[in-house]
Amino acid sequence: MTARGRGAAVCVQPPTKGRPLKNLFGSVKRAAALGAVTLAAVSLQPVSTAVAQDPTPSPAIVGGTPAEEGEFPFMVRLSMGCGGSLYAEDIVLTAAHCVDGSGPDTSITATAGSVDLESSDAVSVNSTEVLQAPGYDGNGKDWALIKLEQPLDLPTLNIADTDAYNEGDFTVAGWGADKEGGDQQRYLLKATVPFVDDAACGEAYGDSLIPGEEICAGFEEGGTDSCQGDSGGPMFRKDDSDQWVQVGIVSWGQGCARPGYPGVYAEVSAFAEDISKAAAEL
Ligand code: ARG
């Protein structure tokens, strides 16, 4: 894995802006803040592809519990250390900050089909092409599509194409860290986090939050959150037909599960049209 690739996967958030560092570094210039990303405590540990071996996983995402086998069959683990969701049988939706631009790319392996990454039921497929959100510059627009070499015979996850589902309680799942600086997980973890409106989220993150492109979730008291390595994975809820619908993509936050700092997610409904057009051309 290249340093660049790993950095992309770990990022606390799109790294060019260093938003989560703001509170710690105040007026530090962006270039300096970017350098500080690798040093600062808030940047957390690089995502390793090694996973915790313990067959009885400790509660994680942060503050979560193990997902049941088959509960979220659309969940995908990506080899650069990110999550994703099956948008189509041969297309994974993930975060822009998890990939390195657009174009042909056979370097990514997508694993799905089991909560246990080492299960014989888990299937791995290579990528053929990546489409990073057009105009992505490290702020907002944190979505990307990965085309797979072969379709996976698994259920897909619908994306929200209206903001009607940007409320209530959400489920977030992933194989990422179970605490700041914690290990990546072998078994999929899930947690429930409540919607946080832009005004409340802006109190935590100020101008770093892009309200039209980002949606926040978490408890005021912290304790439950997505974390490093969950990036690119879906935040979802039930729609009016009792089907899962994706409302967010794990993007960034100040640390993980800290009181007063909700998780920030790409606002899927804002990009639904762009995503479906891009998928049709991929
Ligand atoms: N950027 C991180 C990653 O690459 C995800 C951070 C999510 N943070 C949070 N507090 N919800 O995995």
mmCIF file of N, CA, C and O in Angstrom, residues 178-236:
data_model
loop_
_atom_site.group_PDB
_atom_site.id
_atom_site.type_symbol
_atom_site.label_atom_id
_atom_site.label_comp_id
_atom_site.label_asym_id
_atom_site.label_seq_id
_atom_site.Cartn_x
_atom_site.Cartn_y
_atom_site.Cartn_z
ATOM 1 N N ASP A 178 -12.648 0.470 16.816
ATOM 2 C CA ASP A 178 -13.655 0.451 17.876
ATOM 3 C C ASP A 178 -13.428 1.562 18.888
ATOM 4 O O ASP A 178 -14.165 1.698 19.851
ATOM 5 N N LYS A 179 -12.373 2.330 18.689
ATOM 6 C CA LYS A 179 -12.131 3.530 19.491
ATOM 7 C C LYS A 179 -11.058 4.336 18.770
ATOM 8 O O LYS A 179 -10.419 3.817 17.850
ATOM 9 N N GLU A 180 -10.843 5.560 19.168
ATOM 10 C CA GLU A 180 -9.790 6.361 18.546
ATOM 11 C C GLU A 180 -8.468 5.617 18.666
ATOM 12 O O GLU A 180 -8.060 5.227 19.763
ATOM 13 N N GLY A 181 -7.828 5.403 17.562
ATOM 14 C CA GLY A 181 -6.572 4.685 17.581
ATOM 15 C C GLY A 181 -6.715 3.170 17.729
ATOM 16 O O GLY A 181 -5.722 2.458 17.817
ATOM 17 N N GLY A 182 -7.963 2.690 17.724
ATOM 18 C CA GLY A 182 -8.209 1.252 17.929
ATOM 19 C C GLY A 182 -7.965 0.434 16.671
ATOM 20 O O GLY A 182 -7.719 0.963 15.588
ATOM 21 N N ASP A 183 -8.047 -0.891 16.839
ATOM 22 C CA ASP A 183 -7.815 -1.823 15.736
ATOM 23 C C ASP A 183 -8.982 -1.859 14.758
ATOM 24 O O ASP A 183 -10.135 -1.702 15.149
ATOM 25 N N GLN A 184 -8.646 -2.180 13.521
ATOM 26 C CA GLN A 184 -9.660 -2.550 12.543
ATOM 27 C C GLN A 184 -10.257 -3.886 12.986
ATOM 28 O O GLN A 184 -9.602 -4.678 13.671
ATOM 29 N N GLN A 185 -11.486 -4.140 12.587
ATOM 30 C CA GLN A 185 -12.214 -5.290 13.091
ATOM 31 C C GLN A 185 -12.314 -6.411 12.056
ATOM 32 O O GLN A 185 -12.414 -6.146 10.864
ATOM 33 N N ARG A 186 -12.327 -7.636 12.546
ATOM 34 C CA ARG A 186 -12.579 -8.779 11.663
ATOM 35 C C ARG A 186 -14.087 -8.947 11.424
ATOM 36 O O ARG A 186 -14.513 -9.344 10.338
ATOM 37 N N TYR A 187 -14.879 -8.659 12.434
ATOM 38 C CA TYR A 187 -16.339 -8.853 12.360
ATOM 39 C C TYR A 187 -17.045 -7.505 12.236
ATOM 40 O O TYR A 187 -16.722 -6.553 12.955
ATOM 41 N N LEU A 188 -18.019 -7.450 11.375
ATOM 42 C CA LEU A 188 -18.777 -6.217 11.139
ATOM 43 C C LEU A 188 -19.492 -5.754 12.412
ATOM 44 O O LEU A 188 -20.140 -6.554 13.086
ATOM 45 N N LEU A 189 -19.378 -4.489 12.680
ATOM 46 C CA LEU A 189 -20.061 -3.891 13.837
ATOM 47 C C LEU A 189 -21.078 -2.878 13.372
ATOM 48 O O LEU A 189 -20.960 -2.315 12.283
ATOM 49 N N LYS A 190 -22.070 -2.671 14.218
ATOM 50 C CA LYS A 190 -23.143 -1.735 13.868
ATOM 51 C C LYS A 190 -23.473 -0.877 15.085
ATOM 52 O O LYS A 190 -23.228 -1.290 16.226
ATOM 53 N N ALA A 191 -24.049 0.285 14.822
ATOM 54 C CA ALA A 191 -24.511 1.134 15.912
ATOM 55 C C ALA A 191 -25.643 2.010 15.394
ATOM 56 O O ALA A 191 -25.805 2.182 14.179
ATOM 57 N N THR A 192 -26.419 2.520 16.331
ATOM 58 C CA THR A 192 -27.502 3.444 15.997
ATOM 59 C C THR A 192 -27.110 4.838 16.470
ATOM 60 O O THR A 192 -26.677 5.007 17.606
ATOM 61 N N VAL A 193 -27.248 5.801 15.567
ATOM 62 C CA VAL A 193 -26.921 7.191 15.916
ATOM 63 C C VAL A 193 -28.049 8.111 15.447
ATOM 64 O O VAL A 193 -28.557 7.949 14.337
ATOM 65 N N PRO A 194 -28.441 9.073 16.273
ATOM 66 C CA PRO A 194 -29.514 9.983 15.888
ATOM 67 C C PRO A 194 -29.033 11.124 14.987
ATOM 68 O O PRO A 194 -27.890 11.576 15.101
ATOM 69 N N PHE A 195 -29.925 11.556 14.124
ATOM 70 C CA PHE A 195 -29.691 12.731 13.273
ATOM 71 C C PHE A 195 -29.351 13.954 14.127
ATOM 72 O O PHE A 195 -29.944 14.159 15.193
ATOM 73 N N VAL A 196 -28.412 14.736 13.649
ATOM 74 C CA VAL A 196 -28.062 16.023 14.271
ATOM 75 C C VAL A 196 -28.238 17.086 13.193
ATOM 76 O O VAL A 196 -27.670 16.956 12.104
ATOM 77 N N ASP A 197 -29.033 18.117 13.469
ATOM 78 C CA ASP A 197 -29.286 19.095 12.402
ATOM 79 C C ASP A 197 -28.064 19.980 12.155
ATOM 80 O O ASP A 197 -27.124 20.018 12.945
ATOM 81 N N ASP A 198 -28.096 20.669 11.000
ATOM 82 C CA ASP A 198 -26.933 21.447 10.579
ATOM 83 C C ASP A 198 -26.559 22.517 11.596
ATOM 84 O O ASP A 198 -25.373 22.808 11.802
ATOM 85 N N ALA A 199 -27.564 23.127 12.244
ATOM 86 C CA ALA A 199 -27.274 24.194 13.210
ATOM 87 C C ALA A 199 -26.474 23.624 14.381
ATOM 88 O O ALA A 199 -25.438 24.184 14.776
ATOM 89 N N ALA A 200 -26.934 22.501 14.901
ATOM 90 C CA ALA A 200 -26.231 21.892 16.041
ATOM 91 C C ALA A 200 -24.857 21.383 15.612
ATOM 92 O O ALA A 200 -23.862 21.536 16.323
ATOM 93 N N CYS A 201 -24.780 20.811 14.432
ATOM 94 C CA CYS A 201 -23.500 20.282 13.953
ATOM 95 C C CYS A 201 -22.517 21.422 13.687
ATOM 96 O O CYS A 201 -21.318 21.321 13.955
ATOM 97 N N GLY A 202 -23.064 22.529 13.186
ATOM 98 C CA GLY A 202 -22.244 23.709 12.934
ATOM 99 C C GLY A 202 -21.671 24.295 14.219
ATOM 100 O O GLY A 202 -20.621 24.928 14.210
ATOM 101 N N GLU A 203 -22.361 24.076 15.331
ATOM 102 C CA GLU A 203 -21.809 24.544 16.607
ATOM 103 C C GLU A 203 -20.515 23.820 16.930
ATOM 104 O O GLU A 203 -19.608 24.372 17.539
ATOM 105 N N ALA A 204 -20.452 22.573 16.531
ATOM 106 C CA ALA A 204 -19.217 21.811 16.758
ATOM 107 C C ALA A 204 -18.143 22.166 15.734
ATOM 108 O O ALA A 204 -16.980 22.317 16.075
ATOM 109 N N TYR A 205 -18.543 22.284 14.496
ATOM 110 C CA TYR A 205 -17.549 22.331 13.420
ATOM 111 C C TYR A 205 -17.445 23.657 12.674
ATOM 112 O O TYR A 205 -16.590 23.810 11.798
ATOM 113 N N GLY A 206 -18.319 24.623 13.014
ATOM 114 C CA GLY A 206 -18.229 25.935 12.374
ATOM 115 C C GLY A 206 -18.304 25.844 10.867
ATOM 116 O O GLY A 206 -19.043 25.034 10.306
ATOM 117 N N ASP A 207 -17.491 26.648 10.209
ATOM 118 C CA ASP A 207 -17.511 26.728 8.751
ATOM 119 C C ASP A 207 -16.984 25.468 8.081
ATOM 120 O O ASP A 207 -17.086 25.315 6.868
ATOM 121 N N SER A 208 -16.378 24.595 8.856
ATOM 122 C CA SER A 208 -15.868 23.361 8.255
ATOM 123 C C SER A 208 -16.996 22.480 7.751
ATOM 124 O O SER A 208 -16.808 21.670 6.851
ATOM 125 N N LEU A 209 -18.167 22.639 8.351
ATOM 126 C CA LEU A 209 -19.321 21.854 7.906
ATOM 127 C C LEU A 209 -19.892 22.479 6.635
ATOM 128 O O LEU A 209 -20.056 23.688 6.550
ATOM 129 N N ILE A 210 -20.186 21.626 5.651
ATOM 130 C CA ILE A 210 -20.824 22.099 4.423
ATOM 131 C C ILE A 210 -22.261 21.593 4.445
ATOM 132 O O ILE A 210 -22.536 20.458 4.042
ATOM 133 N N PRO A 211 -23.196 22.418 4.936
ATOM 134 C CA PRO A 211 -24.542 21.928 5.235
ATOM 135 C C PRO A 211 -25.262 21.301 4.039
ATOM 136 O O PRO A 211 -25.990 20.331 4.209
ATOM 137 N N GLY A 212 -25.052 21.832 2.842
ATOM 138 C CA GLY A 212 -25.750 21.283 1.686
ATOM 139 C C GLY A 212 -25.202 19.948 1.214
ATOM 140 O O GLY A 212 -25.822 19.255 0.414
ATOM 141 N N GLU A 213 -24.039 19.571 1.687
ATOM 142 C CA GLU A 213 -23.377 18.359 1.199
ATOM 143 C C GLU A 213 -23.056 17.363 2.306
ATOM 144 O O GLU A 213 -22.552 16.283 2.036
ATOM 145 N N GLU A 214 -23.323 17.776 3.548
ATOM 146 C CA GLU A 214 -22.968 16.907 4.670
ATOM 147 C C GLU A 214 -24.132 16.813 5.655
ATOM 148 O O GLU A 214 -24.890 17.762 5.829
ATOM 149 N N ILE A 215 -24.254 15.651 6.272
ATOM 150 C CA ILE A 215 -25.299 15.401 7.261
ATOM 151 C C ILE A 215 -24.612 14.786 8.485
ATOM 152 O O ILE A 215 -23.712 13.957 8.341
ATOM 153 N N CYS A 216 -25.039 15.214 9.658
ATOM 154 C CA CYS A 216 -24.359 14.786 10.887
ATOM 155 C C CYS A 216 -25.236 13.850 11.704
ATOM 156 O O CYS A 216 -26.464 13.900 11.629
ATOM 157 N N ALA A 217 -24.578 13.025 12.504
ATOM 158 C CA ALA A 217 -25.306 12.110 13.392
ATOM 159 C C ALA A 217 -24.432 11.767 14.586
ATOM 160 O O ALA A 217 -23.209 11.652 14.463
ATOM 161 N N GLY A 218 -25.069 11.629 15.724
ATOM 162 C CA GLY A 218 -24.342 11.249 16.942
ATOM 163 C C GLY A 218 -25.096 11.727 18.163
ATOM 164 O O GLY A 218 -26.037 12.509 18.048
ATOM 165 N N PHE A 219 -24.680 11.229 19.318
ATOM 166 C CA PHE A 219 -25.294 11.645 20.579
ATOM 167 C C PHE A 219 -24.536 12.827 21.148
ATOM 168 O O PHE A 219 -23.306 12.879 21.059
ATOM 169 N N GLU A 220 -25.264 13.757 21.726
ATOM 170 C CA GLU A 220 -24.649 14.916 22.368
ATOM 171 C C GLU A 220 -23.554 14.453 23.351
ATOM 172 O O GLU A 220 -22.476 15.032 23.420
ATOM 173 N N GLU A 221 -23.851 13.384 24.066
ATOM 174 C CA GLU A 221 -22.897 12.909 25.078
ATOM 175 C C GLU A 221 -21.795 12.023 24.478
ATOM 176 O O GLU A 221 -20.921 11.532 25.195
ATOM 177 N N GLY A 222 -21.818 11.834 23.157
ATOM 178 C CA GLY A 222 -20.797 11.009 22.507
ATOM 179 C C GLY A 222 -20.994 9.535 22.833
ATOM 180 O O GLY A 222 -22.096 9.093 23.173
ATOM 181 N N GLY A 223 -19.936 8.761 22.680
ATOM 182 C CA GLY A 223 -19.966 7.345 23.062
ATOM 183 C C GLY A 223 -20.267 6.383 21.928
ATOM 184 O O GLY A 223 -19.905 5.211 22.012
ATOM 185 N N THR A 224 -20.948 6.841 20.875
ATOM 186 C CA THR A 224 -21.288 5.970 19.747
ATOM 187 C C THR A 224 -20.989 6.726 18.459
ATOM 188 O O THR A 224 -21.430 7.865 18.303
ATOM 189 N N ASP A 225 -20.266 6.087 17.555
ATOM 190 C CA ASP A 225 -19.866 6.814 16.339
ATOM 191 C C ASP A 225 -19.220 5.829 15.359
ATOM 192 O O ASP A 225 -18.813 4.728 15.738
ATOM 193 N N SER A 226 -19.113 6.278 14.119
ATOM 194 C CA SER A 226 -18.201 5.622 13.189
ATOM 195 C C SER A 226 -16.795 6.112 13.524
ATOM 196 O O SER A 226 -16.624 7.038 14.312
ATOM 197 N N CYS A 227 -15.793 5.467 12.945
ATOM 198 C CA CYS A 227 -14.413 5.836 13.288
ATOM 199 C C CYS A 227 -13.500 5.465 12.114
ATOM 200 O O CYS A 227 -13.971 5.013 11.067
ATOM 201 N N GLN A 228 -12.208 5.631 12.294
ATOM 202 C CA GLN A 228 -11.248 5.381 11.215
ATOM 203 C C GLN A 228 -11.414 3.968 10.641
ATOM 204 O O GLN A 228 -11.448 2.987 11.392
ATOM 205 N N GLY A 229 -11.497 3.898 9.340
ATOM 206 C CA GLY A 229 -11.695 2.610 8.676
ATOM 207 C C GLY A 229 -13.157 2.333 8.344
ATOM 208 O O GLY A 229 -13.459 1.425 7.595
ATOM 209 N N ASP A 230 -14.046 3.114 8.945
ATOM 210 C CA ASP A 230 -15.470 3.008 8.577
ATOM 211 C C ASP A 230 -15.788 3.899 7.387
ATOM 212 O O ASP A 230 -16.851 3.772 6.764
ATOM 213 N N SER A 231 -14.887 4.818 7.084
ATOM 214 C CA SER A 231 -15.093 5.761 5.985
ATOM 215 C C SER A 231 -15.549 5.064 4.719
ATOM 216 O O SER A 231 -15.048 3.996 4.373
ATOM 217 N N GLY A 232 -16.447 5.716 4.025
ATOM 218 C CA GLY A 232 -16.949 5.169 2.774
ATOM 219 C C GLY A 232 -18.132 4.248 2.985
ATOM 220 O O GLY A 232 -18.889 3.979 2.061
ATOM 221 N N GLY A 233 -18.297 3.757 4.210
ATOM 222 C CA GLY A 233 -19.419 2.872 4.503
ATOM 223 C C GLY A 233 -20.712 3.671 4.624
ATOM 224 O O GLY A 233 -20.704 4.887 4.771
ATOM 225 N N PRO A 234 -21.830 2.950 4.559
ATOM 226 C CA PRO A 234 -23.118 3.646 4.555
ATOM 227 C C PRO A 234 -23.660 3.958 5.950
ATOM 228 O O PRO A 234 -23.430 3.220 6.899
ATOM 229 N N MET A 235 -24.405 5.049 6.023
ATOM 230 C CA MET A 235 -25.300 5.316 7.142
ATOM 231 C C MET A 235 -26.695 5.214 6.537
ATOM 232 O O MET A 235 -26.956 5.796 5.485
ATOM 233 N N PHE A 236 -27.575 4.435 7.175
ATOM 234 C CA PHE A 236 -28.841 4.104 6.525
ATOM 235 C C PHE A 236 -29.965 3.978 7.537
ATOM 236 O O PHE A 236 -29.729 3.956 8.749
#
